[in-house]
Amino acid sequence: MGNRYAIILHPEAEREVAEFYDYVADRAGPTVAWTYVTKLRAFLNGLADFPERGTVRESEVPGIRIIGYRRSVSIAFVVRSSEVIILGLFFSGRLVSDDILRNRL
């Protein structure tokens, strides 16, 4: 197997995960929210072995990739040398925008 990449969540992406947990917990309870977020984090950690997934998008952010998770989350990330930097998580149809991501690199 090749080298594993380090997975780094931008602080704003961490905040977005916490917001999503709160959103799900309010509607479906903390157990459902915990399970969903745990599986989401496992999915993100899977990028350590195969980071070049998703769709490369034309953007002001060079090399930005977008990958979906369970048809409810769009994950924006970049691959840099030995790191995968998760720039943002966009839930429930929130648009991935350069305005949001531009300052996260």
Coordinates of N, CA and C in Angstrom, one line a residue:
M1 N 0.8 -1.2 0.0 CA 0.0 0.0 0.0 C 0.9 1.2 0.0
G2 N 0.4 2.3 -0.6 CA 1.2 3.5 -0.7 C 1.2 4.3 0.6
N3 N 1.7 5.5 0.5 CA 1.8 6.3 1.7 C 0.4 6.8 2.1
R4 N 0.1 6.9 3.4 CA -1.1 7.5 3.9 C -1.0 9.0 4.0
Y5 N -2.0 9.7 3.7 CA -2.0 11.1 3.8 C -2.6 11.5 5.2
A6 N -2.1 12.6 5.7 CA -2.6 13.1 7.0 C -4.0 13.8 6.6
I7 N -5.0 13.6 7.4 CA -6.3 14.3 7.3 C -6.3 15.5 8.2
I8 N -6.5 16.7 7.7 CA -6.6 17.9 8.5 C -7.9 18.6 8.2
L9 N -8.6 18.8 9.3 CA -9.9 19.6 9.1 C -9.6 21.0 9.5
H10 N -9.9 21.9 8.6 CA -9.8 23.3 8.8 C -10.7 23.6 10.1
P11 N -10.4 24.6 10.9 CA -11.2 24.9 12.1 C -12.7 25.2 11.7
E12 N -12.9 25.8 10.6 CA -14.3 26.1 10.2 C -15.0 24.8 9.8
A13 N -14.3 23.8 9.2 CA -14.9 22.5 8.9 C -15.2 21.8 10.2
E14 N -14.4 21.8 11.2 CA -14.7 21.2 12.5 C -16.0 21.9 13.1
R15 N -16.1 23.2 12.9 CA -17.3 23.9 13.4 C -18.5 23.4 12.7
E16 N -18.4 23.2 11.4 CA -19.5 22.8 10.6 C -19.9 21.3 11.0
V17 N -19.0 20.5 11.3 CA -19.3 19.1 11.8 C -20.1 19.3 13.1
A18 N -19.7 20.1 14.0 CA -20.4 20.3 15.3 C -21.8 20.9 15.1
E19 N -21.9 21.8 14.1 CA -23.2 22.4 13.8 C -24.1 21.3 13.3
F20 N -23.6 20.5 12.4 CA -24.4 19.4 11.9 C -24.9 18.4 12.9
Y21 N -23.9 18.1 13.9 CA -24.3 17.2 15.0 C -25.5 17.8 15.7
D22 N -25.4 19.1 16.1 CA -26.5 19.8 16.8 C -27.8 19.8 16.0
Y23 N -27.7 20.0 14.7 CA -28.9 20.0 13.8 C -29.6 18.6 13.8
V24 N -28.8 17.6 13.7 CA -29.4 16.2 13.7 C -29.9 15.9 15.1
A25 N -29.1 16.2 16.1 CA -29.5 15.8 17.5 C -30.8 16.5 17.8
D26 N -31.0 17.7 17.4 CA -32.3 18.4 17.7 C -33.5 17.8 17.0
R27 N -33.3 17.1 15.9 CA -34.3 16.5 15.1 C -34.5 15.0 15.3
A28 N -33.4 14.3 15.5 CA -33.4 12.9 15.6 C -32.8 12.3 16.9
G29 N -32.3 13.1 17.7 CA -31.7 12.7 19.0 C -30.2 12.5 18.9
P30 N -29.6 12.6 20.1 CA -28.1 12.5 20.1 C -27.5 11.2 19.6
T31 N -28.2 10.1 19.8 CA -27.6 8.8 19.4 C -27.5 8.8 17.8
V32 N -28.6 9.2 17.2 CA -28.5 9.2 15.7 C -27.5 10.2 15.2
A33 N -27.4 11.4 15.9 CA -26.4 12.4 15.4 C -25.0 11.8 15.6
W34 N -24.7 11.2 16.8 CA -23.4 10.7 17.1 C -23.0 9.6 16.0
T35 N -23.9 8.7 15.7 CA -23.7 7.7 14.7 C -23.4 8.3 13.4
Y36 N -24.1 9.3 13.0 CA -23.9 9.9 11.7 C -22.6 10.6 11.6
V37 N -22.3 11.4 12.6 CA -21.0 12.1 12.6 C -19.8 11.2 12.7
T38 N -19.9 10.1 13.5 CA -18.9 9.1 13.6 C -18.6 8.5 12.2
K39 N -19.7 8.1 11.5 CA -19.5 7.5 10.1 C -19.0 8.6 9.1
L40 N -19.4 9.8 9.3 CA -18.8 10.9 8.4 C -17.3 11.0 8.7
R41 N -16.9 11.0 9.9 CA -15.5 11.2 10.2 C -14.7 9.9 9.7
A42 N -15.3 8.7 9.7 CA -14.6 7.6 9.2 C -14.5 7.7 7.7
F43 N -15.5 8.3 7.0 CA -15.4 8.5 5.6 C -14.3 9.5 5.3
L44 N -14.2 10.6 6.0 CA -13.1 11.6 5.8 C -11.8 10.9 6.0
N45 N -11.6 10.1 7.1 CA -10.4 9.4 7.3 C -10.0 8.4 6.2
G46 N -11.0 7.9 5.4 CA -10.7 7.1 4.3 C -10.0 7.8 3.2
L47 N -10.1 9.1 3.2 CA -9.3 9.9 2.2 C -7.8 9.8 2.4
A48 N -7.4 9.3 3.6 CA -5.9 9.1 3.9 C -5.3 8.1 2.9
D49 N -6.1 7.1 2.5 CA -5.5 6.1 1.6 C -5.8 6.4 0.1
F50 N -6.9 7.0 -0.2 CA -7.3 7.3 -1.6 C -7.8 8.8 -1.6
P51 N -6.9 9.7 -1.6 CA -7.3 11.1 -1.5 C -7.8 11.7 -2.9
E52 N -7.4 11.1 -4.0 CA -7.7 11.8 -5.2 C -9.1 11.3 -5.8
R53 N -10.0 11.4 -4.9 CA -11.4 11.1 -5.2 C -12.2 12.4 -5.4
G54 N -13.4 12.2 -5.8 CA -14.3 13.4 -5.9 C -14.0 14.1 -7.3
T55 N -14.7 15.2 -7.5 CA -14.6 16.0 -8.7 C -13.7 17.2 -8.5
V56 N -12.7 17.3 -9.4 CA -11.9 18.6 -9.4 C -12.8 19.7 -10.0
R57 N -12.9 20.8 -9.3 CA -13.8 21.8 -9.7 C -13.0 23.1 -10.1
E58 N -13.5 23.7 -11.2 CA -12.9 25.0 -11.5 C -13.3 26.0 -10.4
S59 N -12.2 26.7 -9.9 CA -12.5 27.5 -8.7 C -11.3 28.5 -8.5
E60 N -11.5 29.5 -7.7 CA -10.5 30.4 -7.3 C -9.5 29.6 -6.3
V61 N -10.0 28.5 -5.8 CA -9.2 27.7 -4.9 C -8.6 26.6 -5.7
P62 N -7.2 26.7 -5.9 CA -6.6 25.7 -6.8 C -6.7 24.3 -6.3
G63 N -7.1 23.4 -7.2 CA -7.1 22.0 -6.8 C -8.2 21.5 -6.0
I64 N -9.2 22.4 -5.8 CA -10.4 22.0 -4.9 C -11.1 20.8 -5.5
R65 N -11.4 19.9 -4.6 CA -12.2 18.7 -5.0 C -13.5 18.7 -4.1
I66 N -14.5 18.2 -4.7 CA -15.8 18.0 -4.0 C -16.2 16.6 -4.1
I67 N -16.6 16.1 -3.0 CA -17.1 14.7 -2.9 C -18.3 14.7 -2.0
G68 N -19.3 13.9 -2.4 CA -20.5 13.8 -1.7 C -20.5 12.6 -0.6
Y69 N -21.2 12.8 0.4 CA -21.4 11.8 1.4 C -22.9 11.6 1.7
R70 N -23.4 10.4 1.4 CA -24.8 10.0 1.7 C -25.8 11.0 1.1
R71 N -25.5 11.6 0.0 CA -26.4 12.5 -0.7 C -26.9 13.7 0.2
S72 N -26.2 13.9 1.3 CA -26.7 15.0 2.2 C -25.5 16.0 2.5
V73 N -24.3 15.6 2.2 CA -23.1 16.4 2.6 C -22.2 16.5 1.4
S74 N -21.8 17.7 1.0 CA -20.8 17.9 0.1 C -19.5 18.3 0.8
I75 N -18.4 17.7 0.6 CA -17.2 17.9 1.3 C -16.2 18.5 0.3
A76 N -15.7 19.7 0.7 CA -14.7 20.4 -0.1 C -13.3 20.2 0.5
F77 N -12.3 19.8 -0.4 CA -11.0 19.5 0.2 C -9.9 19.7 -0.9
V78 N -8.7 19.8 -0.5 CA -7.6 19.9 -1.4 C -6.5 18.9 -0.9
V79 N -5.8 18.4 -1.9 CA -4.7 17.4 -1.6 C -3.4 18.2 -1.8
R80 N -2.6 18.3 -0.7 CA -1.3 19.0 -0.8 C -0.2 18.1 -0.3
S81 N 0.8 17.8 -1.1 CA 1.9 16.9 -0.8 C 1.4 15.7 0.0
S82 N 1.6 15.6 1.3 CA 1.2 14.4 2.1 C 0.0 14.7 3.0
E83 N -0.8 15.7 2.6 CA -2.0 16.1 3.4 C -3.3 16.2 2.6
V84 N -4.4 15.8 3.2 CA -5.7 16.1 2.7 C -6.3 17.2 3.6
I85 N -6.6 18.4 3.1 CA -7.1 19.4 4.0 C -8.6 19.6 3.7
I86 N -9.4 19.2 4.7 CA -10.8 19.4 4.5 C -11.2 20.8 4.8
L87 N -11.6 21.5 3.8 CA -11.9 23.0 3.9 C -13.3 23.3 4.4
G88 N -14.2 22.4 4.0 CA -15.6 22.7 4.5 C -16.5 21.6 4.2
L89 N -17.6 21.5 5.0 CA -18.6 20.5 4.8 C -19.9 21.3 4.6
F90 N -20.6 21.0 3.6 CA -21.8 21.7 3.2 C -23.0 20.8 3.2
F91 N -24.0 21.1 4.2 CA -25.1 20.2 4.4 C -26.4 20.7 3.8
S92 N -27.3 19.8 3.6 CA -28.6 20.2 3.2 C -28.7 21.2 2.1
G93 N -28.0 21.0 1.0 CA -28.1 21.8 -0.1 C -27.4 23.1 -0.1
R94 N -26.6 23.4 1.0 CA -25.9 24.6 1.1 C -24.8 24.6 0.0
L95 N -24.7 25.7 -0.8 CA -23.8 25.7 -1.9 C -22.4 25.9 -1.5
V96 N -21.5 25.1 -2.2 CA -20.1 25.2 -2.0 C -19.7 26.5 -2.8
S97 N -19.1 27.5 -2.1 CA -18.8 28.7 -2.8 C -17.4 29.1 -2.5
D98 N -16.8 29.7 -3.6 CA -15.5 30.3 -3.5 C -15.4 31.3 -2.4
D99 N -16.4 32.1 -2.2 CA -16.4 33.1 -1.1 C -16.2 32.5 0.2
I100 N -16.7 31.4 0.5 CA -16.6 30.7 1.8 C -15.2 30.1 1.9
L101 N -14.7 29.4 0.8 CA -13.5 28.6 0.8 C -12.2 29.4 0.6
R102 N -12.3 30.5 0.0 CA -11.1 31.3 -0.4 C -10.2 31.5 0.7
N103 N -10.7 31.8 1.9 CA -9.9 32.2 3.1 C -9.5 31.0 4.0
R104 N -9.8 29.8 3.5 CA -9.6 28.6 4.3 C -8.3 27.9 4.0
L105 N -7.6 28.3 3.0 CA -6.3 27.6 2.7 C -5.2 28.2 3.5

